[in-house]
Each structure stands twice: as structure tokens, then as C-alpha cells.
Amino acid sequence: MTSLKKHPDYLKETRRLKSTIQYMDIYIQDIYKKQQSSTHEIKEAMINLDYLDSSQSYITILVNAKYLDYSRESLEKVLRAKAKPYFSRIDFRDHREKQPAKYYIGKLSLFKDDHEPLIIDWRAPIAGVYYDGRLGEVSYEAEEGTVTGELLLKRHHTI
């Protein structure tokens, strides 16, 4: 049995994992900063609350409170996933595309600022290709209908 570290993709996969964790750290810090800002805006809205006409203050409070609820949930998911961000990778070439895409599958979806997927939730339609598909021609059901393509690589990661 050969050492995992001797695999030709080991260094690339290690760099990808480090990069993902660094991105998650930045994402976590951004959430913390936005939470502080939302908390501050709620406090300001409470100070400026006009009980006769306070619609703007109420809107500010409601929007920021909603964000705080959402961000706490997102933050918990990312913090839990950080130690093991993903557990598999597939390389899939959609028949509508020339180049294959690499998808890392984990317990949550996380996208970069340019909407490129960093991690795909295991329940996402394309993740079904990992569970059901064999290398070669495969398909999955998505919102836009049946997507067909070629599964080029199916890899399990133990982190």
C-alpha cells in the first residue's frame, strides 16, 4: 500500500483544504463584524425611536434582528464544519460546458464572493452524482430539469 502523501494530487488537495479553511476564517470574521454592526444599528434605532412615528426605527430593528438570527445559524454551521469542511470531491463535466468542474461535497454549502461554489451541501442535486453515479455518463435532476454529463472523478476525503 502506497503512502497517501505520495499520491500525485496530495499537495494540491492539501493546499485546497488550507485555502478553504482560510476562506472559512475570513467568512466567520465577516459575520462577526456584520453582527456587531447590526447590534449597533438596533441600539441606535432604539435610542432614536419616536413612539408617534417610528416606522423607520422599527424597520431597522426588524431587519437587523432578522439578520442576527440568520447569521447566528450560519455561523454555527460554518464553525461546526470548519474542522472537516468536506468529505468528497467529484469532477463533473456538464454536457453544456467544455471544461469539467470540481465539486467538494460537505455538510453545508459555501460560496465565494463571485458565487463560485467552495463547498456543495451533500443534499444538493449534483451531490447525488457522488452517491449514485459511477464514472462515465450520469445525470441528475435540478430546478432547470435533467442535467447530463460525465463523472470523471469520484474521491473520498478523510480529514
mmCIF file with all atom_site columns, C-alpha atoms in Angstrom:
data_model
loop_
_atom_site.group_PDB
_atom_site.id
_atom_site.type_symbol
_atom_site.label_atom_id
_atom_site.label_alt_id
_atom_site.label_comp_id
_atom_site.label_asym_id
_atom_site.label_entity_id
_atom_site.label_seq_id
_atom_site.pdbx_PDB_ins_code
_atom_site.Cartn_x
_atom_site.Cartn_y
_atom_site.Cartn_z
_atom_site.occupancy
_atom_site.B_iso_or_equiv
_atom_site.pdbx_formal_charge
_atom_site.auth_seq_id
_atom_site.auth_comp_id
_atom_site.auth_asym_id
_atom_site.auth_atom_id
_atom_site.pdbx_PDB_model_num
ATOM 1   C CA . MET A 1 1   ? 0.000   0.000  0.000   1.00 0.00 ? 1   MET A CA 1
ATOM 2   C CA . THR A 1 2   ? 1.425   3.367  -1.005  1.00 0.00 ? 2   THR A CA 1
ATOM 3   C CA . SER A 1 3   ? 1.515   6.365  1.255   1.00 0.00 ? 3   SER A CA 1
ATOM 4   C CA . LEU A 1 4   ? -1.250  8.904  0.788   1.00 0.00 ? 4   LEU A CA 1
ATOM 5   C CA . LYS A 1 5   ? 1.379   11.642 0.758   1.00 0.00 ? 5   LYS A CA 1
ATOM 6   C CA . LYS A 1 6   ? 2.868   10.111 -2.387  1.00 0.00 ? 6   LYS A CA 1
ATOM 7   C CA . HIS A 1 7   ? -0.375  10.496 -4.336  1.00 0.00 ? 7   HIS A CA 1
ATOM 8   C CA . PRO A 1 8   ? 0.152   12.921 -7.269  1.00 0.00 ? 8   PRO A CA 1
ATOM 9   C CA . ASP A 1 9   ? -2.718  15.160 -6.085  1.00 0.00 ? 9   ASP A CA 1
ATOM 10  C CA . TYR A 1 10  ? -1.823  15.173 -2.387  1.00 0.00 ? 10  TYR A CA 1
ATOM 11  C CA . LEU A 1 11  ? -0.158  18.604 -2.371  1.00 0.00 ? 11  LEU A CA 1
ATOM 12  C CA . LYS A 1 12  ? -2.917  20.175 -4.482  1.00 0.00 ? 12  LYS A CA 1
ATOM 13  C CA . GLU A 1 13  ? -5.615  18.744 -2.213  1.00 0.00 ? 13  GLU A CA 1
ATOM 14  C CA . THR A 1 14  ? -3.736  19.864 0.905   1.00 0.00 ? 14  THR A CA 1
ATOM 15  C CA . ARG A 1 15  ? -3.445  23.409 -0.489  1.00 0.00 ? 15  ARG A CA 1
ATOM 16  C CA . ARG A 1 16  ? -7.139  23.363 -1.403  1.00 0.00 ? 16  ARG A CA 1
ATOM 17  C CA . LEU A 1 17  ? -8.068  22.318 2.142   1.00 0.00 ? 17  LEU A CA 1
ATOM 18  C CA . LYS A 1 18  ? -5.902  25.065 3.673   1.00 0.00 ? 18  LYS A CA 1
ATOM 19  C CA . SER A 1 19  ? -7.383  27.604 1.289   1.00 0.00 ? 19  SER A CA 1
ATOM 20  C CA . THR A 1 20  ? -10.916 26.502 2.185   1.00 0.00 ? 20  THR A CA 1
ATOM 21  C CA . ILE A 1 21  ? -10.230 26.803 5.917   1.00 0.00 ? 21  ILE A CA 1
ATOM 22  C CA . GLN A 1 22  ? -8.670  30.259 5.405   1.00 0.00 ? 22  GLN A CA 1
ATOM 23  C CA . TYR A 1 23  ? -11.751 31.338 3.463   1.00 0.00 ? 23  TYR A CA 1
ATOM 24  C CA . MET A 1 24  ? -13.955 29.999 6.258   1.00 0.00 ? 24  MET A CA 1
ATOM 25  C CA . ASP A 1 25  ? -11.937 32.021 8.807   1.00 0.00 ? 25  ASP A CA 1
ATOM 26  C CA . ILE A 1 26  ? -12.466 35.189 6.755   1.00 0.00 ? 26  ILE A CA 1
ATOM 27  C CA . TYR A 1 27  ? -16.163 34.351 6.357   1.00 0.00 ? 27  TYR A CA 1
ATOM 28  C CA . ILE A 1 28  ? -16.501 33.874 10.140  1.00 0.00 ? 28  ILE A CA 1
ATOM 29  C CA . GLN A 1 29  ? -14.776 37.198 10.846  1.00 0.00 ? 29  GLN A CA 1
ATOM 30  C CA . ASP A 1 30  ? -17.053 38.966 8.350   1.00 0.00 ? 30  ASP A CA 1
ATOM 31  C CA . ILE A 1 31  ? -20.113 37.551 10.087  1.00 0.00 ? 31  ILE A CA 1
ATOM 32  C CA . TYR A 1 32  ? -18.818 38.729 13.475  1.00 0.00 ? 32  TYR A CA 1
ATOM 33  C CA . LYS A 1 33  ? -18.242 42.248 12.092  1.00 0.00 ? 33  LYS A CA 1
ATOM 34  C CA . LYS A 1 34  ? -21.692 42.378 10.488  1.00 0.00 ? 34  LYS A CA 1
ATOM 35  C CA . GLN A 1 35  ? -23.272 41.133 13.718  1.00 0.00 ? 35  GLN A CA 1
ATOM 36  C CA . GLN A 1 36  ? -21.559 43.941 15.655  1.00 0.00 ? 36  GLN A CA 1
ATOM 37  C CA . SER A 1 37  ? -22.782 46.454 13.094  1.00 0.00 ? 37  SER A CA 1
ATOM 38  C CA . SER A 1 38  ? -26.353 45.116 13.251  1.00 0.00 ? 38  SER A CA 1
ATOM 39  C CA . THR A 1 39  ? -26.315 45.185 17.049  1.00 0.00 ? 39  THR A CA 1
ATOM 40  C CA . HIS A 1 40  ? -25.109 48.790 16.931  1.00 0.00 ? 40  HIS A CA 1
ATOM 41  C CA . GLU A 1 41  ? -27.842 49.741 14.431  1.00 0.00 ? 41  GLU A CA 1
ATOM 42  C CA . ILE A 1 42  ? -30.506 48.180 16.658  1.00 0.00 ? 42  ILE A CA 1
ATOM 43  C CA . LYS A 1 43  ? -29.231 50.168 19.648  1.00 0.00 ? 43  LYS A CA 1
ATOM 44  C CA . GLU A 1 44  ? -29.227 53.381 17.600  1.00 0.00 ? 44  GLU A CA 1
ATOM 45  C CA . ALA A 1 45  ? -32.757 52.700 16.368  1.00 0.00 ? 45  ALA A CA 1
ATOM 46  C CA . MET A 1 46  ? -33.929 52.127 19.941  1.00 0.00 ? 46  MET A CA 1
ATOM 47  C CA . ILE A 1 47  ? -32.373 55.435 21.021  1.00 0.00 ? 47  ILE A CA 1
ATOM 48  C CA . ASN A 1 48  ? -33.986 57.314 18.116  1.00 0.00 ? 48  ASN A CA 1
ATOM 49  C CA . LEU A 1 49  ? -37.330 55.573 18.479  1.00 0.00 ? 49  LEU A CA 1
ATOM 50  C CA . ASP A 1 50  ? -40.203 58.008 18.051  1.00 0.00 ? 50  ASP A CA 1
ATOM 51  C CA . TYR A 1 51  ? -43.274 56.416 19.582  1.00 0.00 ? 51  TYR A CA 1
ATOM 52  C CA . LEU A 1 52  ? -45.595 58.593 17.467  1.00 0.00 ? 52  LEU A CA 1
ATOM 53  C CA . ASP A 1 53  ? -43.953 57.835 14.121  1.00 0.00 ? 53  ASP A CA 1
ATOM 54  C CA . SER A 1 54  ? -41.285 55.204 14.384  1.00 0.00 ? 54  SER A CA 1
ATOM 55  C CA . SER A 1 55  ? -41.713 53.191 11.226  1.00 0.00 ? 55  SER A CA 1
ATOM 56  C CA . GLN A 1 56  ? -38.080 53.671 10.123  1.00 0.00 ? 56  GLN A CA 1
ATOM 57  C CA . SER A 1 57  ? -36.786 52.663 13.547  1.00 0.00 ? 57  SER A CA 1
ATOM 58  C CA . TYR A 1 58  ? -38.999 49.588 13.583  1.00 0.00 ? 58  TYR A CA 1
ATOM 59  C CA . ILE A 1 59  ? -37.851 48.594 10.104  1.00 0.00 ? 59  ILE A CA 1
ATOM 60  C CA . THR A 1 60  ? -34.208 48.992 11.142  1.00 0.00 ? 60  THR A CA 1
ATOM 61  C CA . ILE A 1 61  ? -34.785 46.921 14.274  1.00 0.00 ? 61  ILE A CA 1
ATOM 62  C CA . LEU A 1 62  ? -36.674 44.165 12.432  1.00 0.00 ? 62  LEU A CA 1
ATOM 63  C CA . VAL A 1 63  ? -34.226 43.899 9.529   1.00 0.00 ? 63  VAL A CA 1
ATOM 64  C CA . ASN A 1 64  ? -31.189 43.779 11.797  1.00 0.00 ? 64  ASN A CA 1
ATOM 65  C CA . ALA A 1 65  ? -32.807 41.366 14.247  1.00 0.00 ? 65  ALA A CA 1
ATOM 66  C CA . LYS A 1 66  ? -33.676 39.062 11.353  1.00 0.00 ? 66  LYS A CA 1
ATOM 67  C CA . TYR A 1 67  ? -30.084 39.255 10.111  1.00 0.00 ? 67  TYR A CA 1
ATOM 68  C CA . LEU A 1 68  ? -28.751 38.441 13.592  1.00 0.00 ? 68  LEU A CA 1
ATOM 69  C CA . ASP A 1 69  ? -30.942 35.321 13.759  1.00 0.00 ? 69  ASP A CA 1
ATOM 70  C CA . TYR A 1 70  ? -29.880 34.209 10.292  1.00 0.00 ? 70  TYR A CA 1
ATOM 71  C CA . SER A 1 71  ? -26.195 34.952 10.902  1.00 0.00 ? 71  SER A CA 1
ATOM 72  C CA . ARG A 1 72  ? -26.110 33.030 14.193  1.00 0.00 ? 72  ARG A CA 1
ATOM 73  C CA . GLU A 1 73  ? -27.421 29.970 12.402  1.00 0.00 ? 73  GLU A CA 1
ATOM 74  C CA . SER A 1 74  ? -24.937 30.378 9.522   1.00 0.00 ? 74  SER A CA 1
ATOM 75  C CA . LEU A 1 75  ? -22.088 30.957 11.934  1.00 0.00 ? 75  LEU A CA 1
ATOM 76  C CA . GLU A 1 76  ? -22.877 27.805 13.905  1.00 0.00 ? 76  GLU A CA 1
ATOM 77  C CA . LYS A 1 77  ? -22.895 25.715 10.712  1.00 0.00 ? 77  LYS A CA 1
ATOM 78  C CA . VAL A 1 78  ? -19.579 27.100 9.486   1.00 0.00 ? 78  VAL A CA 1
ATOM 79  C CA . LEU A 1 79  ? -17.910 26.726 12.880  1.00 0.00 ? 79  LEU A CA 1
ATOM 80  C CA . ARG A 1 80  ? -19.055 23.090 13.108  1.00 0.00 ? 80  ARG A CA 1
ATOM 81  C CA . ALA A 1 81  ? -17.892 22.334 9.568   1.00 0.00 ? 81  ALA A CA 1
ATOM 82  C CA . LYS A 1 82  ? -14.517 24.066 9.810   1.00 0.00 ? 82  LYS A CA 1
ATOM 83  C CA . ALA A 1 83  ? -12.661 21.034 11.211  1.00 0.00 ? 83  ALA A CA 1
ATOM 84  C CA . LYS A 1 84  ? -13.939 18.832 8.349   1.00 0.00 ? 84  LYS A CA 1
ATOM 85  C CA . PRO A 1 85  ? -15.250 21.158 5.634   1.00 0.00 ? 85  PRO A CA 1
ATOM 86  C CA . TYR A 1 86  ? -15.903 18.435 3.074   1.00 0.00 ? 86  TYR A CA 1
ATOM 87  C CA . PHE A 1 87  ? -15.713 14.688 2.709   1.00 0.00 ? 87  PHE A CA 1
ATOM 88  C CA . SER A 1 88  ? -15.638 14.102 -1.032  1.00 0.00 ? 88  SER A CA 1
ATOM 89  C CA . ARG A 1 89  ? -14.861 15.555 -4.396  1.00 0.00 ? 89  ARG A CA 1
ATOM 90  C CA . ILE A 1 90  ? -16.289 14.920 -7.806  1.00 0.00 ? 90  ILE A CA 1
ATOM 91  C CA . ASP A 1 91  ? -15.134 16.192 -11.166 1.00 0.00 ? 91  ASP A CA 1
ATOM 92  C CA . PHE A 1 92  ? -18.167 16.599 -13.378 1.00 0.00 ? 92  PHE A CA 1
ATOM 93  C CA . ARG A 1 93  ? -18.328 17.845 -16.946 1.00 0.00 ? 93  ARG A CA 1
ATOM 94  C CA . ASP A 1 94  ? -21.773 19.141 -17.737 1.00 0.00 ? 94  ASP A CA 1
ATOM 95  C CA . HIS A 1 95  ? -22.542 18.450 -21.413 1.00 0.00 ? 95  HIS A CA 1
ATOM 96  C CA . ARG A 1 96  ? -23.286 22.161 -21.831 1.00 0.00 ? 96  ARG A CA 1
ATOM 97  C CA . GLU A 1 97  ? -19.732 23.064 -20.751 1.00 0.00 ? 97  GLU A CA 1
ATOM 98  C CA . LYS A 1 98  ? -16.329 22.393 -22.289 1.00 0.00 ? 98  LYS A CA 1
ATOM 99  C CA . GLN A 1 99  ? -14.358 22.119 -19.062 1.00 0.00 ? 99  GLN A CA 1
ATOM 100 C CA . PRO A 1 100 ? -15.142 19.904 -16.065 1.00 0.00 ? 100 PRO A CA 1
ATOM 101 C CA . ALA A 1 101 ? -15.836 21.457 -12.671 1.00 0.00 ? 101 ALA A CA 1
ATOM 102 C CA . LYS A 1 102 ? -14.549 20.233 -9.320  1.00 0.00 ? 102 LYS A CA 1
ATOM 103 C CA . TYR A 1 103 ? -17.170 19.974 -6.597  1.00 0.00 ? 103 TYR A CA 1
ATOM 104 C CA . TYR A 1 104 ? -16.252 19.420 -2.969  1.00 0.00 ? 104 TYR A CA 1
ATOM 105 C CA . ILE A 1 105 ? -19.162 17.943 -1.030  1.00 0.00 ? 105 ILE A CA 1
ATOM 106 C CA . GLY A 1 106 ? -19.724 18.609 2.666   1.00 0.00 ? 106 GLY A CA 1
ATOM 107 C CA . LYS A 1 107 ? -22.359 19.248 5.306   1.00 0.00 ? 107 LYS A CA 1
ATOM 108 C CA . LEU A 1 108 ? -23.092 22.780 4.100   1.00 0.00 ? 108 LEU A CA 1
ATOM 109 C CA . SER A 1 109 ? -22.916 24.926 1.006   1.00 0.00 ? 109 SER A CA 1
ATOM 110 C CA . LEU A 1 110 ? -20.416 27.754 0.981   1.00 0.00 ? 110 LEU A CA 1
ATOM 111 C CA . PHE A 1 111 ? -19.867 30.073 -1.960  1.00 0.00 ? 111 PHE A CA 1
ATOM 112 C CA . LYS A 1 112 ? -17.111 32.568 -2.692  1.00 0.00 ? 112 LYS A CA 1
ATOM 113 C CA . ASP A 1 113 ? -17.981 36.209 -3.304  1.00 0.00 ? 113 ASP A CA 1
ATOM 114 C CA . ASP A 1 114 ? -18.125 35.529 -7.056  1.00 0.00 ? 114 ASP A CA 1
ATOM 115 C CA . HIS A 1 115 ? -20.741 32.806 -6.379  1.00 0.00 ? 115 HIS A CA 1
ATOM 116 C CA . GLU A 1 116 ? -18.299 30.026 -7.233  1.00 0.00 ? 116 GLU A CA 1
ATOM 117 C CA . PRO A 1 117 ? -19.078 27.027 -5.022  1.00 0.00 ? 117 PRO A CA 1
ATOM 118 C CA . LEU A 1 118 ? -16.388 26.312 -2.467  1.00 0.00 ? 118 LEU A CA 1
ATOM 119 C CA . ILE A 1 119 ? -18.375 23.511 -0.809  1.00 0.00 ? 119 ILE A CA 1
ATOM 120 C CA . ILE A 1 120 ? -21.598 21.902 -2.008  1.00 0.00 ? 120 ILE A CA 1
ATOM 121 C CA . ASP A 1 121 ? -24.139 20.618 0.506   1.00 0.00 ? 121 ASP A CA 1
ATOM 122 C CA . TRP A 1 122 ? -24.446 16.823 0.385   1.00 0.00 ? 122 TRP A CA 1
ATOM 123 C CA . ARG A 1 123 ? -28.194 17.239 -0.213  1.00 0.00 ? 123 ARG A CA 1
ATOM 124 C CA . ALA A 1 124 ? -27.720 19.375 -3.353  1.00 0.00 ? 124 ALA A CA 1
ATOM 125 C CA . PRO A 1 125 ? -28.892 17.724 -6.576  1.00 0.00 ? 125 PRO A CA 1
ATOM 126 C CA . ILE A 1 126 ? -25.397 17.475 -8.041  1.00 0.00 ? 126 ILE A CA 1
ATOM 127 C CA . ALA A 1 127 ? -24.135 15.697 -4.919  1.00 0.00 ? 127 ALA A CA 1
ATOM 128 C CA . GLY A 1 128 ? -26.402 12.801 -5.860  1.00 0.00 ? 128 GLY A CA 1
ATOM 129 C CA . VAL A 1 129 ? -23.935 12.046 -8.633  1.00 0.00 ? 129 VAL A CA 1
ATOM 130 C CA . TYR A 1 130 ? -21.380 11.177 -5.956  1.00 0.00 ? 130 TYR A CA 1
ATOM 131 C CA . TYR A 1 131 ? -23.753 8.756  -4.242  1.00 0.00 ? 131 TYR A CA 1
ATOM 132 C CA . ASP A 1 132 ? -25.465 7.267  -7.289  1.00 0.00 ? 132 ASP A CA 1
ATOM 133 C CA . GLY A 1 133 ? -23.110 7.725  -10.149 1.00 0.00 ? 133 GLY A CA 1
ATOM 134 C CA . ARG A 1 134 ? -20.353 5.612  -11.488 1.00 0.00 ? 134 ARG A CA 1
ATOM 135 C CA . LEU A 1 135 ? -17.608 7.116  -13.578 1.00 0.00 ? 135 LEU A CA 1
ATOM 136 C CA . GLY A 1 136 ? -18.879 7.896  -17.044 1.00 0.00 ? 136 GLY A CA 1
ATOM 137 C CA . GLU A 1 137 ? -22.206 9.232  -18.283 1.00 0.00 ? 137 GLU A CA 1
ATOM 138 C CA . VAL A 1 138 ? -24.524 10.373 -15.464 1.00 0.00 ? 138 VAL A CA 1
ATOM 139 C CA . SER A 1 139 ? -27.458 12.695 -14.900 1.00 0.00 ? 139 SER A CA 1
ATOM 140 C CA . TYR A 1 140 ? -29.232 14.417 -12.036 1.00 0.00 ? 140 TYR A CA 1
ATOM 141 C CA . GLU A 1 141 ? -32.421 16.385 -11.583 1.00 0.00 ? 141 GLU A CA 1
ATOM 142 C CA . ALA A 1 142 ? -32.097 20.127 -10.955 1.00 0.00 ? 142 ALA A CA 1
ATOM 143 C CA . GLU A 1 143 ? -34.522 23.063 -10.958 1.00 0.00 ? 143 GLU A CA 1
ATOM 144 C CA . GLU A 1 144 ? -33.892 23.614 -14.664 1.00 0.00 ? 144 GLU A CA 1
ATOM 145 C CA . GLY A 1 145 ? -34.575 19.944 -15.461 1.00 0.00 ? 145 GLY A CA 1
ATOM 146 C CA . THR A 1 146 ? -32.354 16.956 -16.093 1.00 0.00 ? 146 THR A CA 1
ATOM 147 C CA . VAL A 1 147 ? -28.652 17.759 -16.264 1.00 0.00 ? 147 VAL A CA 1
ATOM 148 C CA . THR A 1 148 ? -26.490 15.256 -18.105 1.00 0.00 ? 148 THR A CA 1
ATOM 149 C CA . GLY A 1 149 ? -22.752 14.998 -18.148 1.00 0.00 ? 149 GLY A CA 1
ATOM 150 C CA . GLU A 1 150 ? -19.746 12.885 -17.411 1.00 0.00 ? 150 GLU A CA 1
ATOM 151 C CA . LEU A 1 151 ? -18.463 11.961 -13.967 1.00 0.00 ? 151 LEU A CA 1
ATOM 152 C CA . LEU A 1 152 ? -14.697 11.994 -14.382 1.00 0.00 ? 152 LEU A CA 1
ATOM 153 C CA . LEU A 1 153 ? -13.521 11.590 -10.796 1.00 0.00 ? 153 LEU A CA 1
ATOM 154 C CA . LYS A 1 154 ? -15.053 10.419 -7.563  1.00 0.00 ? 154 LYS A CA 1
ATOM 155 C CA . ARG A 1 155 ? -12.853 10.851 -4.499  1.00 0.00 ? 155 ARG A CA 1
ATOM 156 C CA . HIS A 1 156 ? -13.477 10.355 -0.783  1.00 0.00 ? 156 HIS A CA 1
ATOM 157 C CA . HIS A 1 157 ? -11.612 12.643 1.638   1.00 0.00 ? 157 HIS A CA 1
ATOM 158 C CA . THR A 1 158 ? -10.785 11.791 5.223   1.00 0.00 ? 158 THR A CA 1
ATOM 159 C CA . ILE A 1 159 ? -9.869  14.954 7.070   1.00 0.00 ? 159 ILE A CA 1
#
